[in-house]
PDB file of N, CA and C in Angstrom:
ATOM      1  N   MET N   1     -32.194  17.581 -12.204  1.00  0.00           N
ATOM      2  CA  MET N   1     -31.727  16.628 -11.215  1.00  0.00           C
ATOM      3  C   MET N   1     -30.683  17.300 -10.332  1.00  0.00           C
ATOM      4  N   ARG N   2     -30.803  17.153  -9.048  1.00  0.00           N
ATOM      5  CA  ARG N   2     -29.873  17.768  -8.112  1.00  0.00           C
ATOM      6  C   ARG N   2     -28.824  16.754  -7.692  1.00  0.00           C
ATOM      7  N   ARG N   3     -27.600  17.236  -7.539  1.00  0.00           N
ATOM      8  CA  ARG N   3     -26.536  16.376  -7.046  1.00  0.00           C
ATOM      9  C   ARG N   3     -26.618  16.260  -5.536  1.00  0.00           C
ATOM     10  N   PRO N   4     -26.155  15.149  -5.000  1.00  0.00           N
ATOM     11  CA  PRO N   4     -26.133  15.007  -3.540  1.00  0.00           C
ATOM     12  C   PRO N   4     -25.284  16.116  -2.926  1.00  0.00           C
ATOM     13  N   ARG N   5     -25.712  16.603  -1.781  1.00  0.00           N
ATOM     14  CA  ARG N   5     -25.031  17.717  -1.129  1.00  0.00           C
ATOM     15  C   ARG N   5     -23.548  17.428  -0.886  1.00  0.00           C
ATOM     16  N   GLY N   6     -23.205  16.249  -0.472  1.00  0.00           N
ATOM     17  CA  GLY N   6     -21.808  15.896  -0.194  1.00  0.00           C
ATOM     18  C   GLY N   6     -20.919  16.022  -1.414  1.00  0.00           C
ATOM     19  N   ALA N   7     -21.425  15.616  -2.566  1.00  0.00           N
ATOM     20  CA  ALA N   7     -20.635  15.689  -3.797  1.00  0.00           C
ATOM     21  C   ALA N   7     -20.353  17.132  -4.173  1.00  0.00           C
ATOM     22  N   ALA N   8     -21.355  17.984  -4.065  1.00  0.00           N
ATOM     23  CA  ALA N   8     -21.177  19.395  -4.410  1.00  0.00           C
ATOM     24  C   ALA N   8     -20.188  20.061  -3.455  1.00  0.00           C
ATOM     25  N   GLU N   9     -20.283  19.749  -2.187  1.00  0.00           N
ATOM     26  CA  GLU N   9     -19.363  20.334  -1.210  1.00  0.00           C
ATOM     27  C   GLU N   9     -17.938  19.889  -1.466  1.00  0.00           C
ATOM     28  N   ARG N  10     -17.736  18.632  -1.796  1.00  0.00           N
ATOM     29  CA  ARG N  10     -16.392  18.133  -2.066  1.00  0.00           C
ATOM     30  C   ARG N  10     -15.806  18.824  -3.282  1.00  0.00           C
ATOM     31  N   GLU N  11     -16.607  19.004  -4.314  1.00  0.00           N
ATOM     32  CA  GLU N  11     -16.122  19.649  -5.526  1.00  0.00           C
ATOM     33  C   GLU N  11     -15.725  21.095  -5.280  1.00  0.00           C
ATOM     34  N   GLU N  12     -16.386  21.749  -4.342  1.00  0.00           N
ATOM     35  CA  GLU N  12     -16.097  23.141  -4.060  1.00  0.00           C
ATOM     36  C   GLU N  12     -14.906  23.307  -3.128  1.00  0.00           C
ATOM     37  N   LYS N  13     -14.577  22.312  -2.332  1.00  0.00           N
ATOM     38  CA  LYS N  13     -13.555  22.463  -1.303  1.00  0.00           C
ATOM     39  C   LYS N  13     -12.312  21.610  -1.525  1.00  0.00           C
ATOM     40  N   ALA N  14     -12.334  20.686  -2.443  1.00  0.00           N
ATOM     41  CA  ALA N  14     -11.212  19.767  -2.590  1.00  0.00           C
ATOM     42  C   ALA N  14     -10.817  19.623  -4.056  1.00  0.00           C
ATOM     43  N   SER N  15      -9.620  19.176  -4.243  1.00  0.00           N
ATOM     44  CA  SER N  15      -9.127  18.918  -5.585  1.00  0.00           C
ATOM     45  C   SER N  15      -8.673  17.474  -5.692  1.00  0.00           C
ATOM     46  N   VAL N  16      -8.712  16.966  -6.895  1.00  0.00           N
ATOM     47  CA  VAL N  16      -8.220  15.632  -7.173  1.00  0.00           C
ATOM     48  C   VAL N  16      -7.234  15.747  -8.322  1.00  0.00           C
ATOM     49  N   ALA N  17      -6.066  15.176  -8.156  1.00  0.00           N
ATOM     50  CA  ALA N  17      -5.058  15.200  -9.219  1.00  0.00           C
ATOM     51  C   ALA N  17      -4.864  13.778  -9.730  1.00  0.00           C
ATOM     52  N   VAL N  18      -4.870  13.635 -11.037  1.00  0.00           N
ATOM     53  CA  VAL N  18      -4.648  12.341 -11.671  1.00  0.00           C
ATOM     54  C   VAL N  18      -3.531  12.535 -12.684  1.00  0.00           C
ATOM     55  N   ALA N  19      -2.519  11.696 -12.616  1.00  0.00           N
ATOM     56  CA  ALA N  19      -1.409  11.784 -13.566  1.00  0.00           C
ATOM     57  C   ALA N  19      -1.349  10.493 -14.371  1.00  0.00           C
ATOM     58  N   SER N  20      -1.090  10.636 -15.656  1.00  0.00           N
ATOM     59  CA  SER N  20      -1.014   9.464 -16.524  1.00  0.00           C
ATOM     60  C   SER N  20      -0.009   9.718 -17.637  1.00  0.00           C
ATOM     61  N   ASN N  21       0.722   8.690 -17.998  1.00  0.00           N
ATOM     62  CA  ASN N  21       1.630   8.768 -19.140  1.00  0.00           C
ATOM     63  C   ASN N  21       0.903   8.415 -20.434  1.00  0.00           C
ATOM     64  N   GLU N  22      -0.345   8.041 -20.314  1.00  0.00           N
ATOM     65  CA  GLU N  22      -1.131   7.586 -21.460  1.00  0.00           C
ATOM     66  C   GLU N  22      -2.167   8.637 -21.829  1.00  0.00           C
ATOM     67  N   ALA N  23      -2.337   8.867 -23.110  1.00  0.00           N
ATOM     68  CA  ALA N  23      -3.407   9.754 -23.573  1.00  0.00           C
ATOM     69  C   ALA N  23      -4.751   9.099 -23.255  1.00  0.00           C
ATOM     70  N   PHE N  24      -5.800   9.917 -23.152  1.00  0.00           N
ATOM     71  CA  PHE N  24      -7.122   9.359 -22.858  1.00  0.00           C
ATOM     72  C   PHE N  24      -7.486   8.257 -23.854  1.00  0.00           C
ATOM     73  N   SER N  25      -7.098   8.416 -25.099  1.00  0.00           N
ATOM     74  CA  SER N  25      -7.429   7.417 -26.112  1.00  0.00           C
ATOM     75  C   SER N  25      -6.797   6.061 -25.811  1.00  0.00           C
ATOM     76  N   GLY N  26      -5.739   6.034 -25.038  1.00  0.00           N
ATOM     77  CA  GLY N  26      -5.071   4.782 -24.692  1.00  0.00           C
ATOM     78  C   GLY N  26      -5.544   4.164 -23.397  1.00  0.00           C
ATOM     79  N   TRP N  27      -6.451   4.837 -22.706  1.00  0.00           N
ATOM     80  CA  TRP N  27      -6.930   4.309 -21.429  1.00  0.00           C
ATOM     81  C   TRP N  27      -7.711   3.018 -21.600  1.00  0.00           C
ATOM     82  N   THR N  28      -8.138   2.698 -22.818  1.00  0.00           N
ATOM     83  CA  THR N  28      -8.861   1.440 -23.039  1.00  0.00           C
ATOM     84  C   THR N  28      -7.954   0.231 -22.830  1.00  0.00           C
ATOM     85  N   LYS N  29      -6.642   0.449 -22.777  1.00  0.00           N
ATOM     86  CA  LYS N  29      -5.724  -0.658 -22.454  1.00  0.00           C
ATOM     87  C   LYS N  29      -5.901  -1.075 -20.994  1.00  0.00           C
ATOM     88  N   THR N  30      -6.205  -0.117 -20.145  1.00  0.00           N
ATOM     89  CA  THR N  30      -6.391  -0.395 -18.718  1.00  0.00           C
ATOM     90  C   THR N  30      -7.846  -0.698 -18.394  1.00  0.00           C
ATOM     91  N   PHE N  31      -8.732   0.157 -18.894  1.00  0.00           N
ATOM     92  CA  PHE N  31     -10.172  -0.009 -18.680  1.00  0.00           C
ATOM     93  C   PHE N  31     -10.743  -0.580 -19.972  1.00  0.00           C
ATOM     94  N   THR N  32     -10.755  -1.894 -20.078  1.00  0.00           N
ATOM     95  CA  THR N  32     -11.041  -2.549 -21.352  1.00  0.00           C
ATOM     96  C   THR N  32     -12.491  -2.452 -21.811  1.00  0.00           C
ATOM     97  N   ASP N  33     -13.404  -2.159 -20.913  1.00  0.00           N
ATOM     98  CA  ASP N  33     -14.794  -1.967 -21.314  1.00  0.00           C
ATOM     99  C   ASP N  33     -14.930  -0.535 -21.830  1.00  0.00           C
ATOM    100  N   PRO N  34     -15.264  -0.343 -23.107  1.00  0.00           N
ATOM    101  CA  PRO N  34     -15.316   1.008 -23.685  1.00  0.00           C
ATOM    102  C   PRO N  34     -16.284   1.950 -22.970  1.00  0.00           C
ATOM    103  N   ARG N  35     -17.416   1.430 -22.514  1.00  0.00           N
ATOM    104  CA  ARG N  35     -18.381   2.285 -21.818  1.00  0.00           C
ATOM    105  C   ARG N  35     -17.851   2.713 -20.457  1.00  0.00           C
ATOM    106  N   LEU N  36     -17.205   1.792 -19.740  1.00  0.00           N
ATOM    107  CA  LEU N  36     -16.601   2.117 -18.458  1.00  0.00           C
ATOM    108  C   LEU N  36     -15.505   3.154 -18.640  1.00  0.00           C
ATOM    109  N   CYS N  37     -14.665   2.954 -19.639  1.00  0.00           N
ATOM    110  CA  CYS N  37     -13.573   3.883 -19.918  1.00  0.00           C
ATOM    111  C   CYS N  37     -14.120   5.279 -20.223  1.00  0.00           C
ATOM    112  N   ALA N  38     -15.131   5.354 -21.067  1.00  0.00           N
ATOM    113  CA  ALA N  38     -15.733   6.641 -21.413  1.00  0.00           C
ATOM    114  C   ALA N  38     -16.329   7.311 -20.180  1.00  0.00           C
ATOM    115  N   ALA N  39     -16.956   6.534 -19.307  1.00  0.00           N
ATOM    116  CA  ALA N  39     -17.555   7.093 -18.093  1.00  0.00           C
ATOM    117  C   ALA N  39     -16.481   7.636 -17.149  1.00  0.00           C
ATOM    118  N   ILE N  40     -15.386   6.926 -17.017  1.00  0.00           N
ATOM    119  CA  ILE N  40     -14.295   7.376 -16.149  1.00  0.00           C
ATOM    120  C   ILE N  40     -13.698   8.674 -16.672  1.00  0.00           C
ATOM    121  N   VAL N  41     -13.397   8.711 -17.958  1.00  0.00           N
ATOM    122  CA  VAL N  41     -12.829   9.923 -18.559  1.00  0.00           C
ATOM    123  C   VAL N  41     -13.815  11.080 -18.439  1.00  0.00           C
ATOM    124  N   ASP N  42     -15.088  10.812 -18.669  1.00  0.00           N
ATOM    125  CA  ASP N  42     -16.113  11.848 -18.570  1.00  0.00           C
ATOM    126  C   ASP N  42     -16.156  12.452 -17.168  1.00  0.00           C
ATOM    127  N   ARG N  43     -16.149  11.617 -16.159  1.00  0.00           N
ATOM    128  CA  ARG N  43     -16.236  12.107 -14.790  1.00  0.00           C
ATOM    129  C   ARG N  43     -14.962  12.828 -14.355  1.00  0.00           C
ATOM    130  N   LEU N  44     -13.820  12.360 -14.802  1.00  0.00           N
ATOM    131  CA  LEU N  44     -12.561  13.014 -14.436  1.00  0.00           C
ATOM    132  C   LEU N  44     -12.390  14.368 -15.119  1.00  0.00           C
ATOM    133  N   THR N  45     -12.897  14.498 -16.328  1.00  0.00           N
ATOM    134  CA  THR N  45     -12.665  15.722 -17.086  1.00  0.00           C
ATOM    135  C   THR N  45     -13.779  16.748 -16.960  1.00  0.00           C
ATOM    136  N   PHE N  46     -14.896  16.381 -16.351  1.00  0.00           N
ATOM    137  CA  PHE N  46     -16.007  17.322 -16.194  1.00  0.00           C
ATOM    138  C   PHE N  46     -15.561  18.500 -15.346  1.00  0.00           C
ATOM    139  N   ASP N  47     -15.661  19.699 -15.884  1.00  0.00           N
ATOM    140  CA  ASP N  47     -15.326  20.934 -15.171  1.00  0.00           C
ATOM    141  C   ASP N  47     -13.901  20.886 -14.609  1.00  0.00           C
ATOM    142  N   ALA N  48     -12.995  20.264 -15.360  1.00  0.00           N
ATOM    143  CA  ALA N  48     -11.618  20.074 -14.900  1.00  0.00           C
ATOM    144  C   ALA N  48     -10.656  20.965 -15.669  1.00  0.00           C
ATOM    145  N   THR N  49      -9.488  21.097 -15.113  1.00  0.00           N
ATOM    146  CA  THR N  49      -8.379  21.741 -15.802  1.00  0.00           C
ATOM    147  C   THR N  49      -7.390  20.643 -16.155  1.00  0.00           C
ATOM    148  N   ILE N  50      -7.117  20.492 -17.429  1.00  0.00           N
ATOM    149  CA  ILE N  50      -6.189  19.462 -17.881  1.00  0.00           C
ATOM    150  C   ILE N  50      -4.878  20.141 -18.237  1.00  0.00           C
ATOM    151  N   ILE N  51      -3.810  19.686 -17.632  1.00  0.00           N
ATOM    152  CA  ILE N  51      -2.485  20.257 -17.864  1.00  0.00           C
ATOM    153  C   ILE N  51      -1.630  19.208 -18.560  1.00  0.00           C
ATOM    154  N   GLU N  52      -1.222  19.505 -19.770  1.00  0.00           N
ATOM    155  CA  GLU N  52      -0.329  18.615 -20.501  1.00  0.00           C
ATOM    156  C   GLU N  52       1.068  19.222 -20.464  1.00  0.00           C
ATOM    157  N   THR N  53       1.998  18.519 -19.848  1.00  0.00           N
ATOM    158  CA  THR N  53       3.335  19.067 -19.691  1.00  0.00           C
ATOM    159  C   THR N  53       4.203  18.836 -20.915  1.00  0.00           C
ATOM    160  N   GLY N  54       3.908  17.776 -21.669  1.00  0.00           N
ATOM    161  CA  GLY N  54       4.708  17.481 -22.845  1.00  0.00           C
ATOM    162  C   GLY N  54       6.112  17.016 -22.517  1.00  0.00           C
ATOM    163  N   THR N  55       6.323  16.615 -21.274  1.00  0.00           N
ATOM    164  CA  THR N  55       7.653  16.154 -20.870  1.00  0.00           C
ATOM    165  C   THR N  55       7.654  14.645 -20.692  1.00  0.00           C
ATOM    166  N   ASP N  56       8.838  14.068 -20.759  1.00  0.00           N
ATOM    167  CA  ASP N  56       8.981  12.638 -20.529  1.00  0.00           C
ATOM    168  C   ASP N  56       8.944  12.358 -19.030  1.00  0.00           C
ATOM    169  N   SER N  57       8.418  11.225 -18.676  1.00  0.00           N
ATOM    170  CA  SER N  57       8.322  10.832 -17.280  1.00  0.00           C
ATOM    171  C   SER N  57       9.625  10.173 -16.838  1.00  0.00           C
ATOM    172  N   TYR N  58      10.232  10.715 -15.793  1.00  0.00           N
ATOM    173  CA  TYR N  58      11.443  10.120 -15.223  1.00  0.00           C
ATOM    174  C   TYR N  58      11.143   8.720 -14.703  1.00  0.00           C
ATOM    175  N   ARG N  59      10.018   8.570 -14.013  1.00  0.00           N
ATOM    176  CA  ARG N  59       9.685   7.274 -13.427  1.00  0.00           C
ATOM    177  C   ARG N  59       9.465   6.209 -14.505  1.00  0.00           C
ATOM    178  N   LEU N  60       8.780   6.583 -15.581  1.00  0.00           N
ATOM    179  CA  LEU N  60       8.545   5.621 -16.659  1.00  0.00           C
ATOM    180  C   LEU N  60       9.866   5.225 -17.312  1.00  0.00           C
ATOM    181  N   ALA N  61      10.725   6.189 -17.583  1.00  0.00           N
ATOM    182  CA  ALA N  61      12.035   5.893 -18.189  1.00  0.00           C
ATOM    183  C   ALA N  61      12.870   5.006 -17.272  1.00  0.00           C
ATOM    184  N   HIS N  62      12.851   5.289 -15.981  1.00  0.00           N
ATOM    185  CA  HIS N  62      13.597   4.490 -15.010  1.00  0.00           C
ATOM    186  C   HIS N  62      13.085   3.044 -14.978  1.00  0.00           C
ATOM    187  N   THR N  63      11.768   2.891 -14.959  1.00  0.00           N
ATOM    188  CA  THR N  63      11.162   1.559 -14.928  1.00  0.00           C
ATOM    189  C   THR N  63      11.506   0.777 -16.191  1.00  0.00           C
ATOM    190  N   ARG N  64      11.403   1.423 -17.348  1.00  0.00           N
ATOM    191  CA  ARG N  64      11.738   0.749 -18.607  1.00  0.00           C
ATOM    192  C   ARG N  64      13.212   0.365 -18.647  1.00  0.00           C
ATOM    193  N   ASN N  65      14.079   1.246 -18.192  1.00  0.00           N
ATOM    194  CA  ASN N  65      15.507   0.966 -18.186  1.00  0.00           C
ATOM    195  C   ASN N  65      15.809  -0.193 -17.260  1.00  0.00           C
ATOM    196  N   HIS N  66      15.196  -0.197 -16.095  1.00  0.00           N
ATOM    197  CA  HIS N  66      15.391  -1.275 -15.110  1.00  0.00           C
ATOM    198  C   HIS N  66      14.880  -2.607 -15.669  1.00  0.00           C
ATOM    199  N   SER N  67      13.740  -2.585 -16.333  1.00  0.00           N
ATOM    200  CA  SER N  67      13.152  -3.807 -16.908  1.00  0.00           C
ATOM    201  C   SER N  67      14.022  -4.370 -18.010  1.00  0.00           C
ATOM    202  N   ASN N  68      14.620  -3.496 -18.811  1.00  0.00           N
ATOM    203  CA  ASN N  68      15.461  -3.943 -19.928  1.00  0.00           C
ATOM    204  C   ASN N  68      16.755  -4.586 -19.454  1.00  0.00           C
ATOM    205  N   LYS N  69      17.228  -4.225 -18.255  1.00  0.00           N
ATOM    206  CA  LYS N  69      18.462  -4.790 -17.724  1.00  0.00           C
ATOM    207  C   LYS N  69      18.270  -6.190 -17.170  1.00  0.00           C
ATOM    208  N   GLN N  70      17.030  -6.540 -16.835  1.00  0.00           N
ATOM    209  CA  GLN N  70      16.773  -7.854 -16.204  1.00  0.00           C
ATOM    210  C   GLN N  70      16.600  -8.930 -17.216  1.00  0.00           C
TER     211      GLN N  70
END
């Protein structure tokens, strides 16, 4: 099966960055349909480079701190 020409060209010329504070296993909290979640993860990770920084998110900490004060 051949991929559409536009998709192949985009993959060769462009990058997509996705950042998440949640491990892939926790994405079912957002994408509650297990098949949909698996399909999304599959498409995002196909031929991808995954970089795990192992650092805490400043934005997440700020949001949690702000929420706790209210």
